[in-house]
Each structure stands twice: as C-alpha cells, then as structure tokens.
PDB file of C-alpha atoms in Angstrom:
ATOM      1  CA  MET F   1     -53.131 -96.904  21.000  1.00 38.00           C
ATOM      2  CA  VAL F   2     -53.581 -95.058  24.517  1.00 33.00           C
ATOM      3  CA  ASP F   3     -54.747 -96.940  27.214  1.00 39.00           C
ATOM      4  CA  LEU F   4     -58.113 -95.021  28.596  1.00 36.00           C
ATOM      5  CA  ARG F   5     -57.814 -96.980  31.504  1.00 39.00           C
ATOM      6  CA  MET F   6     -54.723 -95.534  32.716  1.00 39.00           C
ATOM      7  CA  THR F   7     -55.596 -92.082  31.356  1.00 38.00           C
ATOM      8  CA  ARG F   8     -58.868 -92.040  34.479  1.00 40.00           C
ATOM      9  CA  HIS F   9     -56.351 -91.317  37.033  1.00 42.00           C
ATOM     10  CA  LEU F  10     -53.387 -88.787  35.965  1.00 41.00           C
ATOM     11  CA  PRO F  11     -54.557 -85.268  36.782  1.00 43.00           C
ATOM     12  CA  VAL F  12     -56.592 -82.781  35.083  1.00 47.00           C
ATOM     13  CA  LEU F  13     -53.854 -79.603  34.799  1.00 43.00           C
ATOM     14  CA  PRO F  14     -55.364 -76.129  33.970  1.00 51.00           C
ATOM     15  CA  ARG F  15     -55.009 -74.867  30.615  1.00 50.00           C
ATOM     16  CA  ARG F  16     -51.941 -72.409  31.651  1.00 49.00           C
ATOM     17  CA  ALA F  17     -50.297 -74.713  33.132  1.00 46.00           C
ATOM     18  CA  THR F  18     -50.092 -77.458  30.462  1.00 50.00           C
ATOM     19  CA  ALA F  19     -49.376 -74.764  27.970  1.00 46.00           C
ATOM     20  CA  GLY F  20     -46.559 -74.015  30.436  1.00 51.00           C
ATOM     21  CA  ALA F  21     -45.601 -77.110  30.631  1.00 48.00           C
ATOM     22  CA  ILE F  22     -46.276 -78.288  27.146  1.00 44.00           C
ATOM     23  CA  VAL F  23     -43.215 -75.316  26.404  1.00 37.00           C
ATOM     24  CA  LYS F  24     -40.890 -76.775  29.599  1.00 45.00           C
ATOM     25  CA  ILE F  25     -41.187 -79.767  27.398  1.00 42.00           C
ATOM     26  CA  LEU F  26     -40.400 -78.364  24.233  1.00 39.00           C
ATOM     27  CA  LEU F  27     -37.976 -76.250  25.526  1.00 43.00           C
ATOM     28  CA  ALA F  28     -35.986 -78.728  26.757  1.00 42.00           C
ATOM     29  CA  SER F  29     -36.235 -80.865  24.338  1.00 39.00           C
ATOM     30  CA  ALA F  30     -34.163 -77.859  21.704  1.00 38.00           C
ATOM     31  CA  LEU F  31     -31.838 -77.429  24.469  1.00 38.00           C
ATOM     32  CA  THR F  32     -30.805 -81.015  24.321  1.00 37.00           C
ATOM     33  CA  TRP F  33     -30.751 -81.445  20.407  1.00 37.00           C
ATOM     34  CA  CYS F  34     -28.579 -78.280  20.076  1.00 36.00           C
ATOM     35  CA  ALA F  35     -26.289 -79.693  23.014  1.00 36.00           C
ATOM     36  CA  GLY F  36     -26.490 -83.237  20.506  1.00 37.00           C
ATOM     37  CA  THR F  37     -25.824 -81.647  17.581  1.00 35.00           C
ATOM     38  CA  LEU F  38     -22.868 -79.139  19.171  1.00 38.00           C
ATOM     39  CA  ALA F  39     -21.224 -82.202  20.540  1.00 41.00           C
ATOM     40  CA  ALA F  40     -21.041 -84.634  17.199  1.00 41.00           C
ATOM     41  CA  ALA F  41     -20.125 -80.909  15.323  1.00 52.00           C
ATOM     42  CA  ALA F  42     -16.943 -80.653  17.739  1.00 60.00           C
ATOM     43  CA  ALA F  43     -16.267 -85.144  17.671  1.00 56.00           C
ATOM     44  CA  ASP F  44     -15.982 -84.912  14.143  1.00 92.00           C
ATOM     45  CA  LEU F  45     -13.479 -81.646  13.995  1.00 96.00           C
ATOM     46  CA  TYR F  46     -11.109 -84.413  15.395  1.00 98.00           C
ATOM     47  CA  ARG F  47     -12.335 -86.797  12.736  1.00 98.00           C
ATOM     48  CA  ALA F  48     -10.070 -86.629   9.839  1.00 98.00           C
ATOM     49  CA  ARG F  49      -9.326 -89.131   6.208  1.00 97.00           C
ATOM     50  CA  THR F  50      -7.276 -90.049   3.764  1.00 97.00           C
ATOM     51  CA  THR F  51      -6.595 -92.912   1.290  1.00 95.00           C
ATOM     52  CA  VAL F  52      -4.347 -95.470   1.713  1.00 96.00           C
ATOM     53  CA  THR F  53      -3.266 -98.953  -0.247  1.00 94.00           C
ATOM     54  CA  GLY F  54      -4.554-101.728   1.731  1.00 92.00           C
ATOM     55  CA  GLN F  55      -4.770-102.538   5.581  1.00 94.00           C
ATOM     56  CA  GLY F  56      -1.119-102.483   6.606  1.00 94.00           C
ATOM     57  CA  GLU F  57       0.162-101.332   9.280  1.00 95.00           C
ATOM     58  CA  THR F  58       3.278 -98.665   7.443  1.00 95.00           C
ATOM     59  CA  ASN F  59       0.690 -97.399   5.043  1.00 96.00           C
ATOM     60  CA  ARG F  60      -1.549 -97.378   8.508  1.00 97.00           C
ATOM     61  CA  MET F  61       1.102 -95.118   9.746  1.00 97.00           C
ATOM     62  CA  THR F  62       2.013 -92.476   6.869  1.00 97.00           C
ATOM     63  CA  GLY F  63      -1.943 -92.480   6.849  1.00 98.00           C
ATOM     64  CA  PHE F  64      -1.950 -91.107  10.159  1.00 98.00           C
ATOM     65  CA  ALA F  65       0.934 -88.505   9.903  1.00 98.00           C
ATOM     66  CA  ALA F  66      -1.397 -87.370   7.350  1.00 98.00           C
ATOM     67  CA  CYS F  67      -4.136 -87.536   9.258  1.00 98.00           C
ATOM     68  CA  LEU F  68      -2.740 -85.476  12.209  1.00 98.00           C
ATOM     69  CA  GLU F  69      -1.719 -82.499  10.224  1.00 98.00           C
ATOM     70  CA  ASP F  70      -5.183 -82.162   8.880  1.00 98.00           C
ATOM     71  CA  VAL F  71      -7.014 -82.491  11.978  1.00 98.00           C
ATOM     72  CA  LEU F  72      -4.656 -79.996  13.241  1.00 98.00           C
ATOM     73  CA  ILE F  73      -5.385 -77.838  11.189  1.00 98.00           C
ATOM     74  CA  LYS F  74      -9.127 -78.364  11.049  1.00 98.00           C
ATOM     75  CA  VAL F  75      -9.510 -77.868  14.906  1.00 98.00           C
ATOM     76  CA  SER F  76      -7.576 -74.779  15.061  1.00 98.00           C
ATOM     77  CA  GLY F  77      -8.355 -72.832  11.623  1.00 98.00           C
ATOM     78  CA  ALA F  78      -4.446 -72.576  10.839  1.00 98.00           C
ATOM     79  CA  GLU F  79      -4.488 -73.203   7.287  1.00 97.00           C
ATOM     80  CA  LYS F  80      -0.264 -71.835   8.264  1.00 97.00           C
ATOM     81  CA  LEU F  81       0.015 -75.162  10.461  1.00 97.00           C
ATOM     82  CA  ALA F  82       0.007 -77.110   6.932  1.00 96.00           C
ATOM     83  CA  GLY F  83       4.083 -78.216   6.000  1.00 94.00           C
ATOM     84  CA  ASP F  84       4.607 -77.024   9.086  1.00 97.00           C
ATOM     85  CA  HIS F  85       8.235 -78.443  10.066  1.00 97.00           C
ATOM     86  CA  ARG F  86       7.535 -79.047  13.889  1.00 98.00           C
ATOM     87  CA  LEU F  87       4.871 -80.970  13.173  1.00 98.00           C
ATOM     88  CA  ALA F  88       7.427 -84.155  11.668  1.00 98.00           C
ATOM     89  CA  VAL F  89       8.171 -84.708  15.507  1.00 98.00           C
ATOM     90  CA  TYR F  90       4.452 -85.475  16.467  1.00 98.00           C
ATOM     91  CA  LYS F  91       3.364 -87.191  12.622  1.00 98.00           C
ATOM     92  CA  SER F  92       6.401 -89.583  13.520  1.00 97.00           C
ATOM     93  CA  ASN F  93       4.291 -90.602  16.232  1.00 97.00           C
ATOM     94  CA  ALA F  94       0.556 -89.482  15.593  1.00 98.00           C
ATOM     95  CA  LYS F  95      -0.398 -93.400  16.729  1.00 98.00           C
ATOM     96  CA  SER F  96       0.105 -91.863  20.309  1.00 98.00           C
ATOM     97  CA  PHE F  97      -2.627 -89.012  19.018  1.00 98.00           C
ATOM     98  CA  VAL F  98      -5.577 -92.028  17.698  1.00 98.00           C
ATOM     99  CA  ARG F  99      -8.221 -93.074  19.344  1.00 98.00           C
ATOM    100  CA  ALA F 100      -9.951 -95.605  17.218  1.00 98.00           C
ATOM    101  CA  PHE F 101      -9.639 -95.512  13.149  1.00 97.00           C
ATOM    102  CA  SER F 102     -11.797 -97.492  10.157  1.00 97.00           C
ATOM    103  CA  TYR F 103     -11.841 -98.553   6.592  1.00 96.00           C
ATOM    104  CA  ARG F 104     -13.785 -97.995   3.621  1.00 94.00           C
ATOM    105  CA  ASP F 105     -12.350-100.375   0.625  1.00 92.00           C
ATOM    106  CA  GLN F 106     -13.681 -97.764  -2.329  1.00 89.00           C
ATOM    107  CA  MET F 107     -13.812-101.108  -4.485  1.00 86.00           C
ATOM    108  CA  SER F 108     -16.296-102.862  -2.827  1.00 76.00           C
ATOM    109  CA  GLY F 109     -18.565-105.169  -4.365  1.00 68.00           C
ATOM    110  CA  THR F 110     -15.090-105.273  -6.780  1.00 68.00           C
ATOM    111  CA  PRO F 111     -13.909-108.968  -6.916  1.00 65.00           C
ATOM    112  CA  THR F 112     -10.438-109.343  -5.720  1.00 61.00           C
ATOM    113  CA  ARG F 113      -8.208-110.906  -9.280  1.00 58.00           C
ATOM    114  CA  ASP F 114      -4.947-112.315  -7.816  1.00 53.00           C
ATOM    115  CA  GLU F 115      -3.059-112.510  -3.876  1.00 53.00           C
ATOM    116  CA  GLN F 116      -2.373-108.617  -4.789  1.00 49.00           C
ATOM    117  CA  GLY F 117      -5.788-107.769  -5.087  1.00 53.00           C
ATOM    118  CA  THR F 118      -6.285-107.110  -1.183  1.00 56.00           C
ATOM    119  CA  ARG F 119      -3.470-106.261  -0.589  1.00 62.00           C
ATOM    120  CA  ASP F 120      -3.628-103.412  -3.186  1.00 76.00           C
ATOM    121  CA  ARG F 121      -6.710-102.009  -2.881  1.00 87.00           C
ATOM    122  CA  PRO F 122      -7.640 -98.434  -2.434  1.00 93.00           C
ATOM    123  CA  TYR F 123      -9.045 -97.700   1.029  1.00 95.00           C
ATOM    124  CA  ASP F 124     -10.716 -95.308   3.281  1.00 95.00           C
ATOM    125  CA  LEU F 125      -8.726 -94.212   6.611  1.00 97.00           C
ATOM    126  CA  THR F 126     -10.976 -92.660   8.619  1.00 98.00           C
ATOM    127  CA  VAL F 127      -9.520 -91.473  12.020  1.00 98.00           C
ATOM    128  CA  ASP F 128     -10.655 -90.141  15.181  1.00 98.00           C
ATOM    129  CA  PHE F 129      -8.648 -88.627  17.646  1.00 98.00           C
ATOM    130  CA  GLU F 130      -8.219 -87.748  20.912  1.00 98.00           C
ATOM    131  CA  GLU F 131      -9.741 -84.269  21.580  1.00 98.00           C
ATOM    132  CA  THR F 132      -7.222 -83.503  24.790  1.00 98.00           C
ATOM    133  CA  LYS F 133      -4.363 -84.670  23.502  1.00 98.00           C
ATOM    134  CA  ILE F 134      -4.997 -82.691  19.899  1.00 98.00           C
ATOM    135  CA  ASP F 135      -5.559 -79.525  21.771  1.00 98.00           C
ATOM    136  CA  ASP F 136      -2.862 -79.978  24.037  1.00 98.00           C
ATOM    137  CA  LEU F 137      -0.509 -80.251  20.958  1.00 98.00           C
ATOM    138  CA  LEU F 138      -2.120 -77.116  19.577  1.00 98.00           C
ATOM    139  CA  LYS F 139      -1.308 -74.912  22.623  1.00 98.00           C
ATOM    140  CA  THR F 140       2.579 -76.288  22.163  1.00 98.00           C
ATOM    141  CA  LEU F 141       2.191 -74.951  18.677  1.00 98.00           C
ATOM    142  CA  GLY F 142       1.149 -71.679  20.156  1.00 98.00           C
ATOM    143  CA  LEU F 143      -3.085 -72.313  19.213  1.00 98.00           C
ATOM    144  CA  LYS F 144      -5.736 -72.938  19.962  1.00 97.00           C
ATOM    145  CA  PRO F 145      -9.138 -74.618  19.293  1.00 98.00           C
ATOM    146  CA  TRP F 146     -11.624 -72.889  17.090  1.00 98.00           C
ATOM    147  CA  LEU F 147     -15.086 -74.262  19.179  1.00 97.00           C
ATOM    148  CA  SER F 148     -17.128 -71.308  18.632  1.00 96.00           C
ATOM    149  CA  GLN F 149     -19.808 -71.244  15.170  1.00 95.00           C
ATOM    150  CA  ARG F 150     -18.225 -71.173  12.214  1.00 97.00           C
ATOM    151  CA  PRO F 151     -19.573 -68.433  10.147  1.00 97.00           C
ATOM    152  CA  LEU F 152     -21.246 -70.032   6.667  1.00 98.00           C
ATOM    153  CA  VAL F 153     -19.142 -68.981   3.610  1.00 98.00           C
ATOM    154  CA  ALA F 154     -21.121 -68.234   0.277  1.00 97.00           C
ATOM    155  CA  ALA F 155     -17.947 -69.177  -1.905  1.00 96.00           C
ATOM    156  CA  PHE F 156     -18.061 -66.846  -5.575  1.00 95.00           C
ATOM    157  CA  VAL F 157     -15.668 -68.702  -7.111  1.00 95.00           C
ATOM    158  CA  GLY F 158     -14.613 -68.015 -11.250  1.00 93.00           C
ATOM    159  CA  MET F 159     -13.298 -70.300 -13.704  1.00 93.00           C
ATOM    160  CA  GLU F 160     -10.898 -69.011 -16.694  1.00 93.00           C
ATOM    161  CA  GLN F 161      -9.546 -72.218 -19.290  1.00 91.00           C
ATOM    162  CA  GLY F 162      -8.764 -70.125 -22.873  1.00 90.00           C
ATOM    163  CA  PRO F 163     -11.457 -69.297 -24.390  1.00 91.00           C
ATOM    164  CA  LYS F 164     -13.766 -71.815 -21.673  1.00 90.00           C
ATOM    165  CA  LYS F 165     -15.119 -69.064 -18.590  1.00 90.00           C
ATOM    166  CA  TYR F 166     -17.889 -70.098 -16.118  1.00 91.00           C
ATOM    167  CA  ILE F 167     -18.937 -69.175 -12.312  1.00 92.00           C
ATOM    168  CA  VAL F 168     -18.734 -72.093 -10.037  1.00 94.00           C
ATOM    169  CA  THR F 169     -22.606 -72.750  -9.277  1.00 94.00           C
ATOM    170  CA  ALA F 170     -24.863 -75.766  -7.273  1.00 95.00           C
ATOM    171  CA  ASP F 171     -26.285 -76.846 -10.190  1.00 92.00           C
ATOM    172  CA  GLY F 172     -24.542 -76.443 -12.846  1.00 84.00           C
ATOM    173  CA  ALA F 173     -22.914 -79.240 -15.471  1.00 86.00           C
ATOM    174  CA  THR F 174     -19.756 -77.299 -16.548  1.00 87.00           C
ATOM    175  CA  SER F 175     -18.855 -77.312 -12.892  1.00 89.00           C
ATOM    176  CA  ASP F 176     -20.249 -80.716 -11.171  1.00 92.00           C
ATOM    177  CA  LEU F 177     -16.342 -81.019 -10.688  1.00 94.00           C
ATOM    178  CA  GLN F 178     -15.627 -78.014  -9.002  1.00 95.00           C
ATOM    179  CA  ARG F 179     -18.204 -78.134  -7.092  1.00 96.00           C
ATOM    180  CA  ASP F 180     -17.469 -81.328  -6.102  1.00 96.00           C
ATOM    181  CA  SER F 181     -13.920 -80.115  -4.486  1.00 97.00           C
ATOM    182  CA  LEU F 182     -14.823 -77.213  -3.076  1.00 97.00           C
ATOM    183  CA  ARG F 183     -17.222 -78.861  -0.988  1.00 96.00           C
ATOM    184  CA  ALA F 184     -14.776 -81.602  -0.679  1.00 96.00           C
ATOM    185  CA  ALA F 185     -12.216 -79.141   0.148  1.00 97.00           C
ATOM    186  CA  ALA F 186     -14.644 -77.306   2.702  1.00 98.00           C
ATOM    187  CA  ASP F 187     -15.095 -80.616   4.419  1.00 97.00           C
ATOM    188  CA  ARG F 188     -11.687 -81.586   5.290  1.00 97.00           C
ATOM    189  CA  ARG F 189     -11.181 -78.086   7.241  1.00 97.00           C
ATOM    190  CA  GLY F 190     -14.034 -78.741   9.121  1.00 97.00           C
ATOM    191  CA  MET F 191     -16.380 -75.188   7.111  1.00 98.00           C
ATOM    192  CA  GLY F 192     -19.530 -74.753   5.741  1.00 97.00           C
ATOM    193  CA  ILE F 193     -20.095 -73.339   2.200  1.00 97.00           C
ATOM    194  CA  VAL F 194     -22.786 -72.409  -0.072  1.00 97.00           C
ATOM    195  CA  LEU F 195     -22.952 -71.583  -3.836  1.00 96.00           C
ATOM    196  CA  PRO F 196     -24.895 -69.524  -6.079  1.00 93.00           C
ATOM    197  CA  SER F 197     -27.459 -71.751  -8.408  1.00 92.00           C
ATOM    198  CA  ALA F 198     -27.061 -70.313 -11.834  1.00 88.00           C
ATOM    199  CA  ALA F 199     -30.735 -68.599 -11.506  1.00 88.00           C
ATOM    200  CA  ALA F 200     -29.797 -66.615  -8.249  1.00 84.00           C
ATOM    201  CA  LEU F 201     -26.656 -65.496 -10.179  1.00 82.00           C
ATOM    202  CA  SER F 202     -28.939 -64.303 -12.480  1.00 80.00           C
ATOM    203  CA  LYS F 203     -31.586 -62.721 -10.683  1.00 78.00           C
ATOM    204  CA  SER F 204     -28.601 -60.638  -9.398  1.00 75.00           C
ATOM    205  CA  GLY F 205     -27.880 -59.077 -12.033  1.00 70.00           C
ATOM    206  CA  PHE F 206     -24.492 -60.571 -11.152  1.00 66.00           C
ATOM    207  CA  ASN F 207     -24.321 -63.819 -13.759  1.00 59.00           C
ATOM    208  CA  GLY F 208     -21.258 -62.783 -16.284  1.00 59.00           C
ATOM    209  CA  VAL F 209     -19.255 -61.051 -14.280  1.00 60.00           C
ATOM    210  CA  GLU F 210     -15.742 -62.240 -12.367  1.00 75.00           C
ATOM    211  CA  PRO F 211     -15.732 -62.546  -8.880  1.00 82.00           C
ATOM    212  CA  MET F 212     -12.785 -60.740  -7.803  1.00 80.00           C
ATOM    213  CA  THR F 213     -14.067 -57.910 -10.045  1.00 80.00           C
ATOM    214  CA  ALA F 214     -17.411 -57.738  -8.277  1.00 78.00           C
ATOM    215  CA  PRO F 215     -18.392 -55.183  -6.034  1.00 75.00           C
ATOM    216  CA  SER F 216     -18.821 -56.204  -2.158  1.00 73.00           C
ATOM    217  CA  SER F 217     -22.241 -54.562  -2.435  1.00 75.00           C
ATOM    218  CA  ALA F 218     -23.122 -56.965  -5.864  1.00 80.00           C
ATOM    219  CA  LEU F 219     -22.395 -60.308  -3.450  1.00 87.00           C
ATOM    220  CA  ALA F 220     -23.853 -59.021  -0.031  1.00 89.00           C
ATOM    221  CA  PRO F 221     -27.476 -59.593  -1.607  1.00 89.00           C
ATOM    222  CA  VAL F 222     -26.084 -62.805  -3.060  1.00 90.00           C
ATOM    223  CA  THR F 223     -24.338 -64.241  -0.156  1.00 93.00           C
ATOM    224  CA  ALA F 224     -27.342 -62.836   1.933  1.00 93.00           C
ATOM    225  CA  GLU F 225     -30.053 -65.089   0.541  1.00 92.00           C
ATOM    226  CA  LEU F 226     -27.867 -68.079   0.113  1.00 93.00           C
ATOM    227  CA  GLY F 227     -27.271 -67.928   3.751  1.00 96.00           C
ATOM    228  CA  GLY F 228     -24.061 -67.060   4.129  1.00 96.00           C
ATOM    229  CA  GLU F 229     -22.402 -65.128   6.615  1.00 96.00           C
ATOM    230  CA  VAL F 230     -19.656 -63.908   4.713  1.00 96.00           C
ATOM    231  CA  ALA F 231     -17.997 -63.879   0.995  1.00 95.00           C
ATOM    232  CA  LEU F 232     -15.221 -65.174  -0.731  1.00 96.00           C
ATOM    233  CA  ALA F 233     -14.179 -64.410  -4.141  1.00 95.00           C
ATOM    234  CA  GLY F 234     -11.593 -66.417  -5.960  1.00 94.00           C
ATOM    235  CA  LYS F 235     -10.730 -66.630 -10.156  1.00 94.00           C
ATOM    236  CA  LEU F 236      -8.620 -69.381 -11.248  1.00 95.00           C
ATOM    237  CA  VAL F 237      -6.353 -68.879 -14.407  1.00 94.00           C
ATOM    238  CA  TRP F 238      -4.762 -71.599 -16.329  1.00 94.00           C
ATOM    239  CA  ASP F 239      -2.157 -71.385 -17.731  1.00 93.00           C
ATOM    240  CA  ASP F 240      -0.587 -72.767 -20.551  1.00 92.00           C
ATOM    241  CA  ARG F 241       2.807 -72.415 -21.249  1.00 91.00           C
ATOM    242  CA  ARG F 242       3.520 -73.182 -17.693  1.00 90.00           C
ATOM    243  CA  LEU F 243       0.983 -76.179 -17.156  1.00 89.00           C
ATOM    244  CA  GLU F 244      -0.493 -74.546 -13.963  1.00 91.00           C
ATOM    245  CA  TRP F 245      -3.594 -72.894 -12.215  1.00 94.00           C
ATOM    246  CA  VAL F 246      -2.759 -69.598 -11.405  1.00 94.00           C
ATOM    247  CA  THR F 247      -5.837 -68.092  -8.328  1.00 95.00           C
ATOM    248  CA  ARG F 248      -6.395 -65.534  -6.547  1.00 95.00           C
ATOM    249  CA  TRP F 249      -8.713 -65.314  -3.316  1.00 96.00           C
ATOM    250  CA  GLN F 250     -10.118 -61.916  -1.514  1.00 95.00           C
ATOM    251  CA  MET F 251     -12.402 -61.616   1.482  1.00 95.00           C
ATOM    252  CA  ASP F 252     -14.288 -58.565   3.452  1.00 94.00           C
ATOM    253  CA  TRP F 253     -14.511 -59.760   7.365  1.00 95.00           C
ATOM    254  CA  HIS F 254     -14.876 -57.217   9.813  1.00 93.00           C
ATOM    255  CA  GLY F 255     -13.812 -53.982   7.451  1.00 91.00           C
ATOM    256  CA  ARG F 256     -10.635 -55.492   5.934  1.00 93.00           C
ATOM    257  CA  THR F 257     -10.215 -57.030   3.028  1.00 94.00           C
ATOM    258  CA  HIS F 258      -7.977 -60.078   2.844  1.00 96.00           C
ATOM    259  CA  ARG F 259      -6.084 -61.035  -0.165  1.00 95.00           C
ATOM    260  CA  TRP F 260      -3.878 -64.121  -0.885  1.00 96.00           C
ATOM    261  CA  GLN F 261      -2.735 -65.768  -4.050  1.00 94.00           C
ATOM    262  CA  VAL F 262      -1.944 -69.680  -5.064  1.00 92.00           C
ATOM    263  CA  ARG F 263      -0.415 -71.036  -8.449  1.00 91.00           C
ATOM    264  CA  GLY F 264       1.372 -74.370  -9.224  1.00 91.00           C
ATOM    265  CA  VAL F 265      -1.190 -76.611  -7.803  1.00 91.00           C
ATOM    266  CA  THR F 266      -4.272 -78.397  -8.682  1.00 92.00           C
ATOM    267  CA  PHE F 267      -7.297 -76.853  -8.482  1.00 91.00           C
ATOM    268  CA  ASP F 268      -8.700 -79.808  -5.959  1.00 94.00           C
ATOM    269  CA  GLU F 269      -5.334 -78.150  -4.229  1.00 95.00           C
ATOM    270  CA  ALA F 270      -6.289 -74.605  -4.862  1.00 95.00           C
ATOM    271  CA  PHE F 271      -9.948 -75.021  -3.122  1.00 97.00           C
ATOM    272  CA  ARG F 272      -7.390 -76.725  -0.132  1.00 96.00           C
ATOM    273  CA  ARG F 273      -5.356 -73.290   0.064  1.00 96.00           C
ATOM    274  CA  ALA F 274      -8.601 -70.647  -0.079  1.00 97.00           C
ATOM    275  CA  ILE F 275     -11.081 -73.090   1.847  1.00 98.00           C
ATOM    276  CA  GLY F 276      -8.052 -72.471   4.273  1.00 98.00           C
ATOM    277  CA  GLY F 277      -6.788 -69.383   4.112  1.00 98.00           C
ATOM    278  CA  ALA F 278     -10.624 -68.448   4.821  1.00 98.00           C
ATOM    279  CA  ALA F 279     -10.948 -70.071   8.004  1.00 98.00           C
ATOM    280  CA  GLN F 280      -7.412 -68.535   9.094  1.00 98.00           C
ATOM    281  CA  VAL F 281      -8.609 -65.428   9.058  1.00 98.00           C
ATOM    282  CA  LEU F 282     -11.828 -66.471  10.609  1.00 98.00           C
ATOM    283  CA  SER F 283     -10.902 -68.367  13.197  1.00 98.00           C
ATOM    284  CA  GLY F 284      -7.506 -64.622  13.953  1.00 97.00           C
ATOM    285  CA  ASN F 285      -5.040 -66.843  12.727  1.00 97.00           C
ATOM    286  CA  GLY F 286      -4.090 -63.875  10.760  1.00 96.00           C
ATOM    287  CA  ASP F 287      -3.593 -63.432   7.274  1.00 96.00           C
ATOM    288  CA  PRO F 288      -2.738 -66.528   4.852  1.00 93.00           C
TER     289      PRO F 288
END
C-alpha cells in the first residue's frame, strides 16, 4: 500500500519530463540486466563439470585435470586442444588454476548399503577456474579467449543404423537420447544450439531429406525460423562390421563450406567433436 502522506511533498513533473525519466530508468535497468547477463555467461565459460567416484583427493585431482582441458577448449573455442600433449604439464598441476569446486551426489536419496557406499558413489564435480590464469595459459598456448557473442547454431543431424533412419528433432521420441547428448555437448563447449521440430521439418519440405545432401537454400529458412545464425549439418552411420559410428559434418560460414569427419567413437563423442568443430570455425581458430 502506498503512503499518501509521503506523496504530498513529491514534486510533480511535467509529462515530458516524467516520460524522459521513465525512459532513462528503463534504459539503465536494461543495461544493468545485460551487463549482469554477460558477466554470468562469461563466468560460466570458466566452469566445467565431470563425473568422479567418491570425494577423495586422488580422484578430485583427476577431475581437475579433465576439467582444465575442457575449460581451455570452452573459453577459446579451439577443439584442437583436445588431447594436446602440451597440456600434460598444466593438467598435472590443475589444482593451481582452480578457484572453487563443488560436488553433487548422483545417487542422492539412495541409501548406502555398506562401508564402501560413500567412497564409491558417483559425483558430479563442478570446477570454477581463475579467469586470469586461464587467459594467461591460453596466451602461452598461442590462443586467446573467445568472449564475444557466440552465434546460435541450428543443428540438423541425420542418424542411420541399418534400416533405421531419422533426423534428430526437438520433440521426437525416436531421438530423445541423441537430443540430450547434443545439448550436453553444446553446454560442454560453451555453445548454444537449437534443433528443428518435426512439424518445422515437415512444413519446410525438408523432412526426410538427409541434412548432408540438402542445399543451403533448404537449411537457411528453417535455421532462421528457429532463431539460429548458422546451420550445422551432419550424418552418423553405424558400421555394423567395425561396430562404430562413421560421422560427417559440414557448415557454411563467411562464404566457405567447412567439412570434417570423425569415426570410431560413440555418438556422444561424435557430437562433442561436431559442436567443438563448429566452435573452432566460428571462433576463428581454423578448420576442425
């Protein structure tokens, strides 16, 4: 409730002045919100997560090392750092780059059944790294942080396993595992992605067409409708003889078509390489 006694002494502003004041307040609020959002997004770039067994120091150090590699890739956009031998010396001392860490019990609510229960339980280890130290390390590696606004990627992914063929969509039950995996891969690499719905594909006439063979003119309108800024097309084919996925990817950016392929990995890893490859191109770190 407003106290009218307090309003009696407030100056009455002319309408134009009042409107101007309101605009200034709204503008200031918007700028504050944007600054806060950008700061939060930047801070998230320096955070990584992995799964460890128990909360012992040995496994924690292993987790720190894995997270350090992920954060360096995430901040720079350079997927080529994955497995880089130059990181070994820094990963062995990953603790020195850590600002904070926390655990989440993946089996929360599940009672322990013996004295091994607590020690052997799986935990999500979330690690926040010192931004300045990560930036300095990237400089040592000949790279720099990719802190500008990252393009939203529209992902068109075809799956083929024997007679079973489908496109990963935002709402299809057939591709729920792949959808979750793609989103997890994007989060790990600091990227935003959108997936087409089954209805959007049908409406566009793109439904049933392999993404890798579809012309850019077919992908562009669907990408725009999804709010995406660039289209990533891919195809995963299961090799039943070698028991592995064979994957191919392509993306048009700044007038060039970038193509790369990965084989002998799970589809989770294939998606990480795909999103990571896209980030490498978009960040200006070269072809995957």
